[in-house]
């Protein structure tokens, strides 16, 4: 059946299952106290790392009978210490901690370490360590600070590693996992084609002739889910609903519609609710009030459509594009929760959920696997690899300002030591996150000696200078939660905010700007280097009519923290020039703020 990873709370547990699957072996994550009977079909078990100590009273409960089950077992980090403790060895608090890169001296290249070199770069993260190995084991490797970095009992096929083979910094990590899968006798038959076949059978069995309703936002998860459901159940048994809230990217709704309908899926209903959404946010400038209004409108539109369709609840199931990371407790981000609340947990749909009428065909997959599945199902490459896009869409990237905004002016903050960059406080505010709380403070604008010279260019600041200046500014005053650098025009403008709300005109301008940025990013091959790149319209103006654009490239693994991206000068020069040609755009800025203190989105 494959491998079960028992999750003791380690931050890498997801990676372990993901890496095993890359060896074409099925792997799933289960809690550590899963009873032995439920593990009967596993070919082998991996005990993950975790924050506990094996001596702690509140360590996670664990079914020790598992250790005598005869199945091959691999313990990693905490799992390694747990094996030692439970099988009669001794674990102690180390005098020194060992975090990050280390060098493993392989003293016996056998078992899971078969084929490794005498010295291997590995990744460590621990303080407790194995001092005495259990009876029947022998030491297979050590590091300078850890005398038992690897141990094994070839007879029982039980191995423990203090280090992390699942992270890419451990050079031979994939080889080690491969060895373990061989020891388990796993079949290498987990393929996406196999998954598609099995899913189709399972979906048919679950649906038992009933139909499935699904919201299709146009993102990769819901699109792939829609295609899979159609394949399994047939188009007459699936209904997709796409709500155009008027805050989509340029041509997005049309692209979703033409992709799906062009592929023969006439069972997609598209509702243009743009006018209703705009009416709801008319005259609203406060970011939270905007979000709330949009969230409420979304629910109303969806429930209205569902009521109009008058679906027989006995005949309809609800489909959702939930991923594996959302289904296990430790997975998912705050925002994943928000998305679920907004889209999937209200009104009519809540009733379906309560009745157990929910189909989630992607619930066993990781994001990279959903992308692979998307490619296999023929979803176009650019859609499969697209950056995530928030539910409220461009509405949270189009800043508004209420009456009286125009009286404020920028405030000079002086020249920063070291970099020679001039700083000033801009008269508008954006959302940030500092400590555990939300902030709503000003951006500071950096310019190189009053002129806009691109980072990395002759006479321009270095990225390191900008990063240092950004950190210094946000750390030194709570009036600043974000830092910008001026890309163009070359001279500094005297700007102040102008009163502005969400209007078709401003949204169209932002749509155009976003399309220019996305197209150039793609053409320059920069898309995969970033996780996301919002383009933001801010009502900062020198003439009372034009506005400014901010580029916000970020890289992040989990969206809780992020680094600003560093993009090449030729890309920035081209994009800045094209944005400045847009009627109504007078300045282009680059957001050089990490998260924290700045959130990814400006609102
Ligand atoms: P922040 O701005 O909080 O964003 O750093 C982190 C990630 O969450 C996305 N995001 C949202 N997604 N509905 C969504 O579907 C929302 O209301 C929402 N707000 C932020 C954001 O795009 C980024 O990927």
Coordinates of C-alpha atoms and ligand atoms in Angstrom, one line a residue:
X1 CA 0.0 0.0 0.0
X2 CA 3.0 2.3 0.5
X3 CA 4.4 4.3 3.4
X4 CA 2.7 5.8 6.4
X5 CA 4.4 8.9 7.9
X6 CA 3.6 9.2 11.6
X7 CA 3.6 13.0 12.3
X8 CA 5.1 14.0 15.6
X9 CA 4.6 17.7 14.8
X10 CA 7.8 18.2 12.8
X11 CA 7.9 21.1 10.3
X12 CA 9.2 18.7 7.6
X13 CA 6.6 15.9 7.9
X14 CA 4.8 17.1 4.7
X15 CA 8.1 17.0 2.9
X16 CA 8.7 13.4 3.9
X17 CA 5.5 12.1 2.3
X18 CA 6.1 14.4 -0.7
X19 CA 9.6 13.0 -1.3
X20 CA 8.5 9.4 -1.0
X21 CA 5.8 10.0 -3.6
X22 CA 8.5 11.4 -5.9
X23 CA 9.9 7.9 -5.8
X24 CA 6.6 6.7 -7.2
X25 CA 5.5 5.2 -3.9
X26 CA 2.3 6.2 -2.2
X27 CA 2.7 7.9 1.2
X28 CA 0.3 9.4 3.6
X29 CA 0.5 11.3 6.9
X30 CA -1.2 10.0 10.0
X31 CA -1.2 11.0 13.7
X32 CA 1.4 9.2 15.9
X33 CA -1.2 7.4 18.0
X34 CA -2.9 5.7 15.0
X35 CA -3.7 2.1 16.2
X36 CA -1.6 -0.7 14.7
X37 CA -4.7 -2.3 13.0
X38 CA -5.0 0.8 10.8
X39 CA -1.4 0.5 9.8
X40 CA -1.7 -3.1 8.7
X41 CA -1.5 -2.3 5.0
X42 CA 1.6 -0.1 5.2
X43 CA 4.8 -1.5 3.7
X44 CA 6.8 0.6 6.1
X45 CA 6.6 3.4 8.6
X46 CA 8.5 6.7 8.9
X47 CA 8.5 8.5 12.3
X48 CA 8.8 12.2 11.7
X49 CA 10.7 14.8 13.7
X50 CA 8.9 17.0 16.2
X51 CA 9.5 19.7 18.8
X52 CA 9.1 17.4 21.9
X53 CA 11.7 15.7 24.0
X54 CA 11.2 11.9 24.6
X55 CA 11.2 12.6 28.3
X56 CA 8.6 15.3 28.2
X57 CA 5.3 14.4 29.9
X58 CA 3.3 16.0 27.2
X59 CA 5.1 14.3 24.3
X60 CA 2.7 13.1 21.6
X61 CA 1.0 9.7 22.4
X62 CA 2.5 6.9 20.4
X63 CA 1.4 3.3 19.9
X64 CA 4.6 1.5 20.9
X65 CA 3.3 -1.9 19.6
X66 CA 4.1 -0.5 16.2
X67 CA 7.8 -1.1 16.9
X68 CA 7.3 -4.8 17.3
X69 CA 5.1 -5.1 14.2
X70 CA 7.9 -6.5 12.0
X71 CA 7.5 -3.6 9.5
X72 CA 10.6 -1.7 8.4
X73 CA 10.8 1.6 10.3
X74 CA 12.8 4.8 9.7
X75 CA 12.9 7.4 12.6
X76 CA 14.0 10.9 11.7
X77 CA 15.2 13.4 14.3
X78 CA 12.7 13.1 17.1
X79 CA 11.7 9.8 15.5
X80 CA 15.3 8.6 15.8
X81 CA 15.4 9.6 19.5
X82 CA 12.0 7.9 20.1
X83 CA 13.3 4.7 18.6
X84 CA 16.3 4.8 20.8
X85 CA 14.3 5.6 24.0
X86 CA 11.6 3.0 23.3
X87 CA 14.0 0.2 22.3
X88 CA 16.3 0.4 25.4
X89 CA 18.9 3.0 24.5
X90 CA 19.6 6.4 26.1
X91 CA 18.8 10.0 24.9
X92 CA 20.3 13.0 26.5
X93 CA 20.2 16.8 26.2
X94 CA 23.2 17.8 24.1
X95 CA 25.5 20.5 25.5
X96 CA 25.5 22.1 22.1
X97 CA 22.8 22.6 19.6
X98 CA 23.3 21.6 16.0
X99 CA 21.3 23.5 13.4
X100 CA 21.8 23.7 9.7
X101 CA 24.6 22.2 7.5
X102 CA 26.8 19.5 9.0
X103 CA 29.1 16.8 7.6
X104 CA 28.1 13.1 8.2
X105 CA 31.0 10.6 8.5
X106 CA 29.5 7.4 7.2
X107 CA 31.0 4.7 9.4
X108 CA 29.0 1.8 7.8
X109 CA 27.4 2.3 4.4
X110 CA 24.7 -0.2 4.9
X111 CA 20.9 -0.4 5.2
X112 CA 19.4 3.1 4.5
X113 CA 23.0 4.5 4.0
X114 CA 23.9 1.9 1.3
X115 CA 26.0 3.5 -1.5
X116 CA 26.8 6.7 0.4
X117 CA 30.3 8.3 0.3
X118 CA 32.4 8.3 3.5
X119 CA 31.5 12.0 3.9
X120 CA 28.1 13.4 3.1
X121 CA 26.7 17.0 3.5
X122 CA 23.5 16.7 5.7
X123 CA 21.0 19.0 7.4
X124 CA 20.6 19.0 11.2
X125 CA 18.2 20.7 13.6
X126 CA 18.3 19.3 17.1
X127 CA 19.6 19.6 20.7
X128 CA 18.7 16.2 22.3
X129 CA 20.9 13.4 21.0
X130 CA 21.3 9.6 21.2
X131 CA 24.0 8.8 23.7
X132 CA 23.7 5.0 23.9
X133 CA 22.2 2.9 21.1
X134 CA 19.6 0.2 21.9
X135 CA 20.6 -3.5 21.9
X136 CA 20.8 -5.0 18.4
X137 CA 21.7 -1.6 16.8
X138 CA 25.0 -0.4 15.5
X139 CA 26.2 3.1 14.7
X140 CA 26.2 3.9 11.0
X141 CA 27.4 7.5 11.0
X142 CA 28.4 10.4 13.2
X143 CA 29.1 14.2 13.0
X144 CA 31.4 16.3 15.0
X145 CA 28.7 17.2 17.5
X146 CA 26.6 14.1 17.3
X147 CA 28.2 10.6 18.0
X148 CA 25.1 8.7 16.8
X149 CA 23.9 10.6 13.7
X150 CA 22.7 7.3 12.1
X151 CA 22.0 3.9 13.6
X152 CA 20.4 0.7 12.3
X153 CA 19.4 -2.8 13.1
X154 CA 19.6 -4.6 9.7
X155 CA 17.9 -7.7 11.1
X156 CA 14.7 -5.9 12.2
X157 CA 15.0 -3.3 9.4
X158 CA 14.8 -0.4 11.9
X159 CA 16.9 2.7 11.3
X160 CA 17.2 6.1 13.0
X161 CA 18.7 9.3 11.6
X162 CA 19.3 12.4 13.6
X163 CA 19.4 14.4 10.4
X164 CA 16.8 15.2 7.8
X165 CA 17.0 13.2 4.5
X166 CA 13.8 14.9 3.3
X167 CA 15.3 18.4 2.9
X168 CA 17.2 19.2 -0.3
X169 CA 20.3 20.4 1.7
X170 CA 21.0 16.7 2.6
X171 CA 22.6 15.9 -0.7
X172 CA 21.9 12.1 -0.6
X173 CA 18.5 12.5 1.1
X174 CA 16.6 11.1 -1.9
X175 CA 19.0 8.2 -2.1
X176 CA 18.5 7.4 1.6
X177 CA 14.7 7.4 1.2
X178 CA 15.1 5.2 -1.9
X179 CA 17.1 2.7 0.1
X180 CA 14.4 2.6 2.7
X181 CA 11.7 2.0 0.1
X182 CA 13.7 -0.9 -1.3
X183 CA 14.0 -2.4 2.2
X184 CA 10.2 -2.1 2.5
X185 CA 9.7 -3.9 -0.8
X186 CA 7.5 -1.1 -2.0
X187 CA 6.1 -1.3 -5.5
X188 CA 7.0 1.8 -7.5
X189 CA 3.6 2.2 -9.0
X190 CA 2.4 5.6 -7.8
X191 CA 2.0 7.5 -11.0
X192 CA -0.3 10.4 -12.0
X193 CA -1.9 8.2 -14.6
X194 CA -2.6 5.5 -12.0
X195 CA -4.0 8.3 -9.7
X196 CA -6.3 9.5 -12.4
X197 CA -7.7 5.9 -13.1
X198 CA -8.2 5.2 -9.4
X199 CA -9.8 8.6 -8.8
X200 CA -12.3 8.1 -11.6
X201 CA -13.4 4.8 -10.1
X202 CA -13.6 6.3 -6.6
X203 CA -15.6 9.3 -7.8
X204 CA -18.1 7.1 -9.6
X205 CA -18.5 4.9 -6.6
X206 CA -19.0 7.9 -4.3
X207 CA -21.4 9.7 -6.6
X208 CA -23.7 6.7 -7.2
X209 CA -25.4 8.4 -10.1
X210 CA -25.8 11.8 -8.3
X211 CA -24.5 15.1 -9.6
X212 CA -21.7 17.4 -8.4
X213 CA -21.7 21.2 -8.1
X214 CA -18.4 23.1 -8.0
X215 CA -17.3 26.7 -7.8
X216 CA -14.7 27.4 -10.4
X217 CA -12.6 30.5 -9.7
X218 CA -10.2 29.9 -12.5
X219 CA -7.3 29.1 -10.2
X220 CA -5.4 25.8 -10.8
X221 CA -7.0 23.8 -8.0
X222 CA -10.7 24.4 -9.0
X223 CA -10.0 24.1 -12.7
X224 CA -8.2 20.8 -12.3
X225 CA -11.0 19.6 -10.0
X226 CA -13.6 20.5 -12.5
X227 CA -11.8 18.7 -15.3
X228 CA -11.4 15.5 -13.2
X229 CA -15.0 15.5 -12.1
X230 CA -16.1 15.9 -15.7
X231 CA -13.9 13.0 -16.9
X232 CA -15.2 10.7 -14.2
X233 CA -18.9 11.5 -14.1
X234 CA -19.6 13.1 -17.5
X235 CA -20.6 16.7 -18.3
X236 CA -24.3 16.1 -17.6
X237 CA -23.5 15.1 -14.0
X238 CA -21.3 18.1 -13.2
X239 CA -22.1 21.9 -12.9
X240 CA -19.4 24.5 -12.5
X241 CA -20.2 28.1 -11.4
X242 CA -17.8 30.9 -12.1
X243 CA -18.7 34.3 -10.5
X244 CA -17.1 37.3 -12.1
X245 CA -16.9 39.8 -9.3
X246 CA -15.5 42.5 -11.6
X247 CA -12.1 42.3 -9.7
X248 CA -10.6 39.7 -12.0
X249 CA -7.5 40.1 -14.1
X250 CA -7.7 41.3 -17.6
X251 CA -9.5 38.7 -19.8
X252 CA -9.6 36.2 -16.9
X253 CA -13.2 35.3 -16.9
X254 CA -13.3 35.1 -20.7
X255 CA -10.1 32.9 -20.6
X256 CA -11.7 30.5 -18.0
X257 CA -14.9 30.3 -20.0
X258 CA -13.2 29.7 -23.4
X259 CA -10.7 27.2 -21.9
X260 CA -13.4 25.1 -20.4
X261 CA -16.2 25.6 -22.9
X262 CA -13.6 25.2 -25.7
X263 CA -12.7 21.8 -24.2
X264 CA -16.3 20.7 -24.5
X265 CA -17.4 21.6 -21.0
X266 CA -20.7 23.5 -21.7
X267 CA -21.7 22.7 -18.1
X268 CA -20.0 25.9 -16.8
X269 CA -22.3 28.7 -15.7
X270 CA -20.7 32.1 -15.7
X271 CA -22.4 34.9 -13.7
X272 CA -21.4 38.5 -14.3
X273 CA -21.9 40.1 -11.0
X274 CA -19.5 43.0 -11.5
X275 CA -22.1 45.7 -11.2
X276 CA -23.5 44.3 -7.9
X277 CA -20.0 44.2 -6.4
X278 CA -19.1 47.7 -7.5
X279 CA -22.4 49.1 -6.1
X280 CA -21.6 47.4 -2.8
X281 CA -18.2 49.1 -2.5
X282 CA -19.2 52.5 -3.8
X283 CA -17.7 55.2 -1.7
X284 CA -15.9 52.8 0.6
X285 CA -12.2 53.6 1.2
X286 CA -11.3 51.6 4.4
X287 CA -9.6 48.3 3.5
X288 CA -11.4 46.2 6.0
X289 CA -14.8 47.6 5.1
X290 CA -14.0 46.9 1.5
X291 CA -13.1 43.3 2.2
X292 CA -16.2 42.7 4.3
X293 CA -18.5 44.2 1.7
X294 CA -16.9 42.0 -1.0
X295 CA -17.1 38.8 1.1
X296 CA -20.8 39.4 1.9
X297 CA -21.7 40.1 -1.7
X298 CA -19.9 37.0 -2.8
X299 CA -22.0 34.8 -0.5
X300 CA -25.2 36.6 -1.6
X301 CA -24.5 36.1 -5.3
X302 CA -23.6 32.5 -4.8
X303 CA -26.6 31.6 -2.7
X304 CA -28.9 33.5 -5.1
X305 CA -27.6 31.6 -8.1
X306 CA -28.0 28.3 -6.2
X307 CA -31.5 29.2 -5.1
X308 CA -32.4 30.1 -8.7
X309 CA -31.1 26.8 -10.0
X310 CA -33.3 25.0 -7.5
X311 CA -31.0 22.0 -7.2
X312 CA -32.6 18.9 -5.6
X313 CA -30.4 18.4 -2.5
X314 CA -30.9 14.6 -2.7
X315 CA -29.4 14.6 -6.2
X316 CA -26.5 17.0 -5.7
X317 CA -23.1 16.7 -4.1
X318 CA -20.7 19.5 -3.5
X319 CA -17.3 19.3 -5.2
X320 CA -14.3 21.2 -3.6
X321 CA -10.7 21.6 -4.8
X322 CA -9.3 21.1 -1.3
X323 CA -5.6 19.9 -1.3
X324 CA -3.8 17.5 1.0
X325 CA -2.2 20.3 3.0
X326 CA -5.6 21.7 3.8
X327 CA -6.9 18.3 5.1
X328 CA -4.3 17.7 7.7
X329 CA -4.4 19.6 10.9
X330 CA -1.0 21.2 10.7
X331 CA -1.4 22.2 7.1
X332 CA -3.0 25.2 5.4
X333 CA -2.4 28.9 6.1
X334 CA -4.6 31.4 7.9
X335 CA -5.7 32.5 4.5
X336 CA -6.6 29.0 3.4
X337 CA -9.1 29.2 6.3
X338 CA -10.4 32.5 5.2
X339 CA -10.9 31.2 1.7
X340 CA -12.8 28.3 3.0
X341 CA -15.0 30.5 5.1
X342 CA -15.8 32.7 2.2
X343 CA -16.3 30.2 -0.5
X344 CA -17.1 26.9 0.9
X345 CA -18.7 27.0 4.3
X346 CA -21.9 29.1 4.0
X347 CA -25.6 28.9 3.3
X348 CA -26.8 26.0 1.1
X349 CA -23.3 24.6 0.9
X350 CA -23.1 24.3 4.7
X351 CA -26.1 22.0 4.7
X352 CA -24.5 19.8 2.1
X353 CA -21.4 19.6 4.2
X354 CA -23.4 18.6 7.3
X355 CA -25.0 15.8 5.3
X356 CA -21.6 14.5 4.2
X357 CA -22.3 15.3 0.6
X358 CA -18.9 16.6 -0.3
X359 CA -16.5 15.3 -2.9
X360 CA -12.9 16.3 -2.7
X361 CA -10.9 14.6 -5.5
X362 CA -7.7 16.4 -4.8
X363 CA -7.6 15.9 -1.1
X364 CA -4.7 13.4 -1.3
X365 CA -2.5 15.7 -3.5
X366 CA 0.1 18.3 -2.9
X367 CA 0.2 21.5 -4.9
X368 CA 3.1 20.3 -7.1
X369 CA 1.1 17.1 -7.8
X370 CA -2.0 19.1 -8.7
X371 CA 0.1 21.0 -11.2
X372 CA 1.4 17.7 -12.6
X373 CA -2.2 16.4 -12.8
X374 CA -3.3 19.6 -14.5
X375 CA -0.6 19.2 -17.2
X376 CA -1.7 15.5 -17.7
X377 CA -5.4 16.7 -18.0
X378 CA -4.3 19.2 -20.7
X379 CA -4.7 22.4 -18.7
X380 CA -2.5 25.0 -20.4
X381 CA 1.0 25.4 -19.0
X382 CA 0.7 29.1 -18.0
X383 CA -2.5 28.4 -16.1
X384 CA -1.0 25.4 -14.3
X385 CA 2.0 27.5 -13.1
X386 CA 0.1 30.7 -12.4
X387 CA 0.8 32.6 -9.2
X388 CA -2.0 32.5 -6.6
X389 CA -4.6 35.2 -6.8
X390 CA -6.6 36.4 -3.8
X391 CA -10.4 35.9 -3.7
X392 CA -11.2 39.7 -3.5
X393 CA -8.9 40.0 -6.5
X394 CA -7.8 43.4 -7.7
X395 CA -10.0 45.1 -5.2
X396 CA -7.3 44.7 -2.5
X397 CA -4.7 46.0 -4.9
X398 CA -6.6 49.2 -5.8
X399 CA -6.1 51.6 -2.9
X400 CA -8.8 54.1 -2.1
X401 CA -8.8 57.4 -0.2
X402 CA -11.7 59.2 1.4
X403 CA -12.5 62.9 1.3
X404 CA -9.8 65.3 2.6
X405 CA -7.0 63.0 1.6
X406 CA -5.4 65.7 -0.6
X407 CA -4.3 68.0 2.1
X408 CA -1.4 65.8 3.2
X409 CA 2.1 66.1 1.7
X410 CA 5.2 63.8 1.8
X411 CA 7.5 64.4 4.8
X412 CA 11.3 64.3 4.4
X413 CA 13.0 61.7 6.6
X414 CA 16.6 62.7 5.7
X415 CA 19.4 60.8 4.0
X416 CA 20.3 57.4 5.3
X417 CA 23.8 56.7 6.6
X418 CA 25.9 54.4 4.5
X419 CA 23.7 54.1 1.4
X420 CA 23.2 57.8 0.7
X421 CA 19.6 57.1 -0.1
X422 CA 17.1 59.9 0.6
X423 CA 13.9 58.9 2.5
X424 CA 10.5 60.5 2.8
X425 CA 7.3 59.4 4.4
X426 CA 4.4 59.1 1.9
X427 CA 1.0 60.5 2.9
X428 CA -1.0 57.3 2.6
X429 CA -1.3 54.0 4.5
X430 CA -1.2 50.3 3.8
X431 CA -1.7 47.1 5.9
X432 CA 1.3 45.3 7.5
X433 CA 2.0 42.7 10.1
X434 CA 4.4 43.3 13.0
X435 CA 4.7 41.1 16.1
X436 CA 1.4 39.3 16.1
X437 CA -0.7 42.2 15.1
X438 CA -2.0 44.1 12.1
X439 CA -0.5 47.5 11.4
X440 CA -1.9 50.3 9.2
X441 CA 1.0 52.7 8.6
X442 CA 2.9 54.7 6.0
X443 CA 5.3 53.6 3.3
X444 CA 8.6 55.4 3.2
X445 CA 10.0 56.2 -0.3
X446 CA 13.7 55.8 -1.1
X447 CA 15.3 57.7 -3.9
X448 CA 19.0 57.6 -5.0
X449 CA 20.1 61.3 -4.6
X450 CA 16.8 62.5 -5.7
X451 CA 16.8 60.6 -9.0
X452 CA 15.5 57.2 -10.0
X453 CA 18.3 55.0 -11.0
X454 CA 17.5 51.2 -11.1
X455 CA 19.0 48.9 -8.5
X456 CA 22.1 47.1 -9.8
X457 CA 22.7 49.8 -12.5
X458 CA 25.7 52.2 -12.6
X459 CA 25.2 54.8 -9.9
X460 CA 22.1 53.0 -8.6
X461 CA 21.8 51.4 -5.1
X462 CA 22.6 47.7 -4.6
X463 CA 19.8 45.4 -3.6
X464 CA 21.7 44.8 -0.3
X465 CA 21.6 48.6 0.3
X466 CA 17.9 48.7 -0.3
X467 CA 17.3 45.7 2.0
X468 CA 19.3 47.3 4.8
X469 CA 17.7 50.7 4.4
X470 CA 14.2 49.0 4.4
X471 CA 14.9 47.1 7.6
X472 CA 16.4 50.2 9.3
X473 CA 13.4 52.4 8.4
X474 CA 10.7 49.9 9.5
X475 CA 12.6 49.0 12.7
X476 CA 13.3 52.6 13.7
X477 CA 9.7 54.0 13.7
X478 CA 6.3 52.6 13.9
X479 CA 5.0 55.2 11.5
X480 CA 6.6 53.1 8.7
X481 CA 5.6 49.6 7.9
X482 CA 6.6 49.4 4.2
X483 CA 9.5 50.8 2.1
X484 CA 9.4 51.7 -1.6
X485 CA 12.0 52.6 -4.2
X486 CA 11.2 54.9 -7.1
X487 CA 11.8 53.2 -10.5
X488 CA 10.5 56.1 -12.6
X489 CA 10.2 58.8 -13.7
X490 CA 13.7 60.0 -13.2
X491 CA 12.8 63.1 -11.2
X492 CA 11.0 63.1 -7.9
X493 CA 7.4 64.2 -8.0
X494 CA 5.6 66.3 -5.3
X495 CA 2.6 64.0 -4.8
X496 CA -0.3 63.9 -2.4
X497 CA -3.2 61.5 -2.2
X498 CA -6.4 62.2 -4.2
X499 CA -9.9 61.1 -3.2
X500 CA -10.5 57.8 -5.0
X501 CA -12.7 54.7 -4.8
X502 CA -13.2 51.4 -6.6
X503 CA -14.5 52.4 -10.0
X504 CA -14.6 50.7 -13.4
X505 CA -12.1 53.3 -14.7
X506 CA -9.5 52.7 -12.0
X507 CA -10.0 48.9 -12.1
X508 CA -9.5 48.9 -15.8
X509 CA -6.3 50.9 -15.4
X510 CA -5.0 48.5 -12.8
X511 CA -6.1 45.5 -15.0
X512 CA -4.0 47.0 -17.9
X513 CA -1.0 47.6 -15.7
X514 CA -1.2 44.1 -14.1
X515 CA -1.4 42.5 -17.6
X516 CA 1.7 44.4 -18.8
X517 CA 3.6 43.2 -15.7
X518 CA 2.5 39.6 -16.0
X519 CA 3.2 39.4 -19.7
X520 CA 6.7 40.8 -19.3
X521 CA 7.4 38.5 -16.3
X522 CA 6.4 35.5 -18.3
X523 CA 8.4 36.6 -21.4
X524 CA 11.5 37.3 -19.3
X525 CA 11.2 33.8 -17.8
X526 CA 10.9 35.2 -14.3
X527 CA 7.6 33.7 -13.3
X528 CA 9.0 30.6 -11.5
X529 CA 11.5 32.8 -9.6
X530 CA 8.7 34.5 -7.7
X531 CA 5.8 33.1 -5.7
X532 CA 3.5 36.1 -6.4
X533 CA 3.8 39.6 -7.8
X534 CA 0.9 41.9 -7.0
X535 CA 0.7 45.2 -9.1
X536 CA -0.9 47.9 -6.9
X537 CA -2.6 51.1 -7.9
X538 CA -2.2 53.9 -5.3
X539 CA -4.0 57.3 -5.5
X540 CA -0.8 59.3 -5.1
X541 CA -0.8 62.2 -7.6
X542 CA 1.0 65.4 -8.4
X543 CA -1.8 66.8 -10.7
X544 CA -4.9 65.5 -8.9
X545 CA -5.8 63.1 -11.7
X546 CA -2.8 60.7 -12.4
X547 CA -1.9 57.9 -10.1
X548 CA 1.0 55.7 -9.2
X549 CA 1.8 52.0 -9.6
X550 CA 3.7 49.8 -7.1
X551 CA 5.3 46.4 -8.0
X552 CA 5.3 43.9 -5.2
X553 CA 7.3 40.8 -6.1
X554 CA 7.7 38.2 -3.3
X555 CA 9.1 34.7 -2.7
X556 CA 7.7 32.6 0.1
X557 CA 7.1 29.0 1.0
X558 CA 4.1 29.3 3.3
X559 CA 2.9 32.9 2.9
X560 CA 3.3 33.6 6.6
X561 CA 6.7 35.1 6.0
X562 CA 8.1 36.4 2.6
X563 CA 11.1 38.1 1.1
X564 CA 10.8 40.8 -1.5
X565 CA 12.1 39.6 -4.9
X566 CA 15.1 41.1 -6.7
X567 CA 14.3 41.5 -10.4
X568 CA 16.8 42.2 -13.1
X569 CA 17.4 45.8 -14.4
X570 CA 16.4 45.1 -18.0
X571 CA 13.0 43.8 -16.9
X572 CA 12.5 46.8 -14.6
X573 CA 13.5 49.3 -17.3
X574 CA 11.1 47.8 -19.8
X575 CA 8.2 47.5 -17.5
X576 CA 8.6 50.9 -16.0
X577 CA 8.7 52.5 -19.4
X578 CA 5.6 50.7 -20.5
X579 CA 3.6 51.5 -17.3
X580 CA 4.5 55.2 -17.6
X581 CA 3.1 55.2 -21.1
X582 CA -0.3 54.3 -19.7
X583 CA -2.6 57.3 -19.5
X584 CA -3.2 58.1 -15.8
X585 CA 0.1 56.6 -14.5
X586 CA 2.8 59.1 -13.5
X587 CA 5.1 57.1 -11.2
X588 CA 6.2 53.5 -10.7
X589 CA 7.5 52.2 -7.4
X590 CA 9.1 49.0 -6.2
X591 CA 8.2 47.5 -2.8
X592 CA 11.3 46.4 -1.0
X593 CA 9.6 45.2 2.2
X594 CA 9.8 41.7 3.6
X595 CA 6.9 40.1 5.4
X596 CA 6.9 41.0 8.3
X597 CA 6.7 44.0 8.5
X598 CA 4.7 44.3 5.2
X599 CA 2.0 41.9 4.2
X600 CA 2.1 40.6 0.6
X601 CA -1.1 42.5 -0.4
X602 CA -1.3 46.2 0.5
X603 CA -4.8 45.8 2.0
Ligands
LIG1 P1 -0.9 38.7 3.0 O1 -1.3 39.9 2.3 O2 -1.7 38.4 4.2 O3 -1.2 37.5 1.9 O4 0.6 38.7 3.3 C1 -0.7 36.2 2.0 C2 -1.3 35.4 0.8 O5 -2.8 35.3 1.0 C3 -3.4 35.9 -0.1 N1 -4.6 36.6 0.3 C4 -5.9 36.1 0.1 N2 -6.4 35.1 -0.6 N3 -8.6 35.8 0.0 C5 -7.8 34.9 -0.6 O6 -8.2 34.0 -1.3 C6 -8.2 36.8 0.7 O7 -9.0 37.6 1.3 C7 -6.7 37.0 0.8 N4 -6.0 38.0 1.3 C8 -4.7 37.7 1.0 C9 -2.4 36.8 -0.8 O8 -2.6 37.0 -2.2 C10 -1.1 36.0 -0.5 O9 -1.0 34.9 -1.4

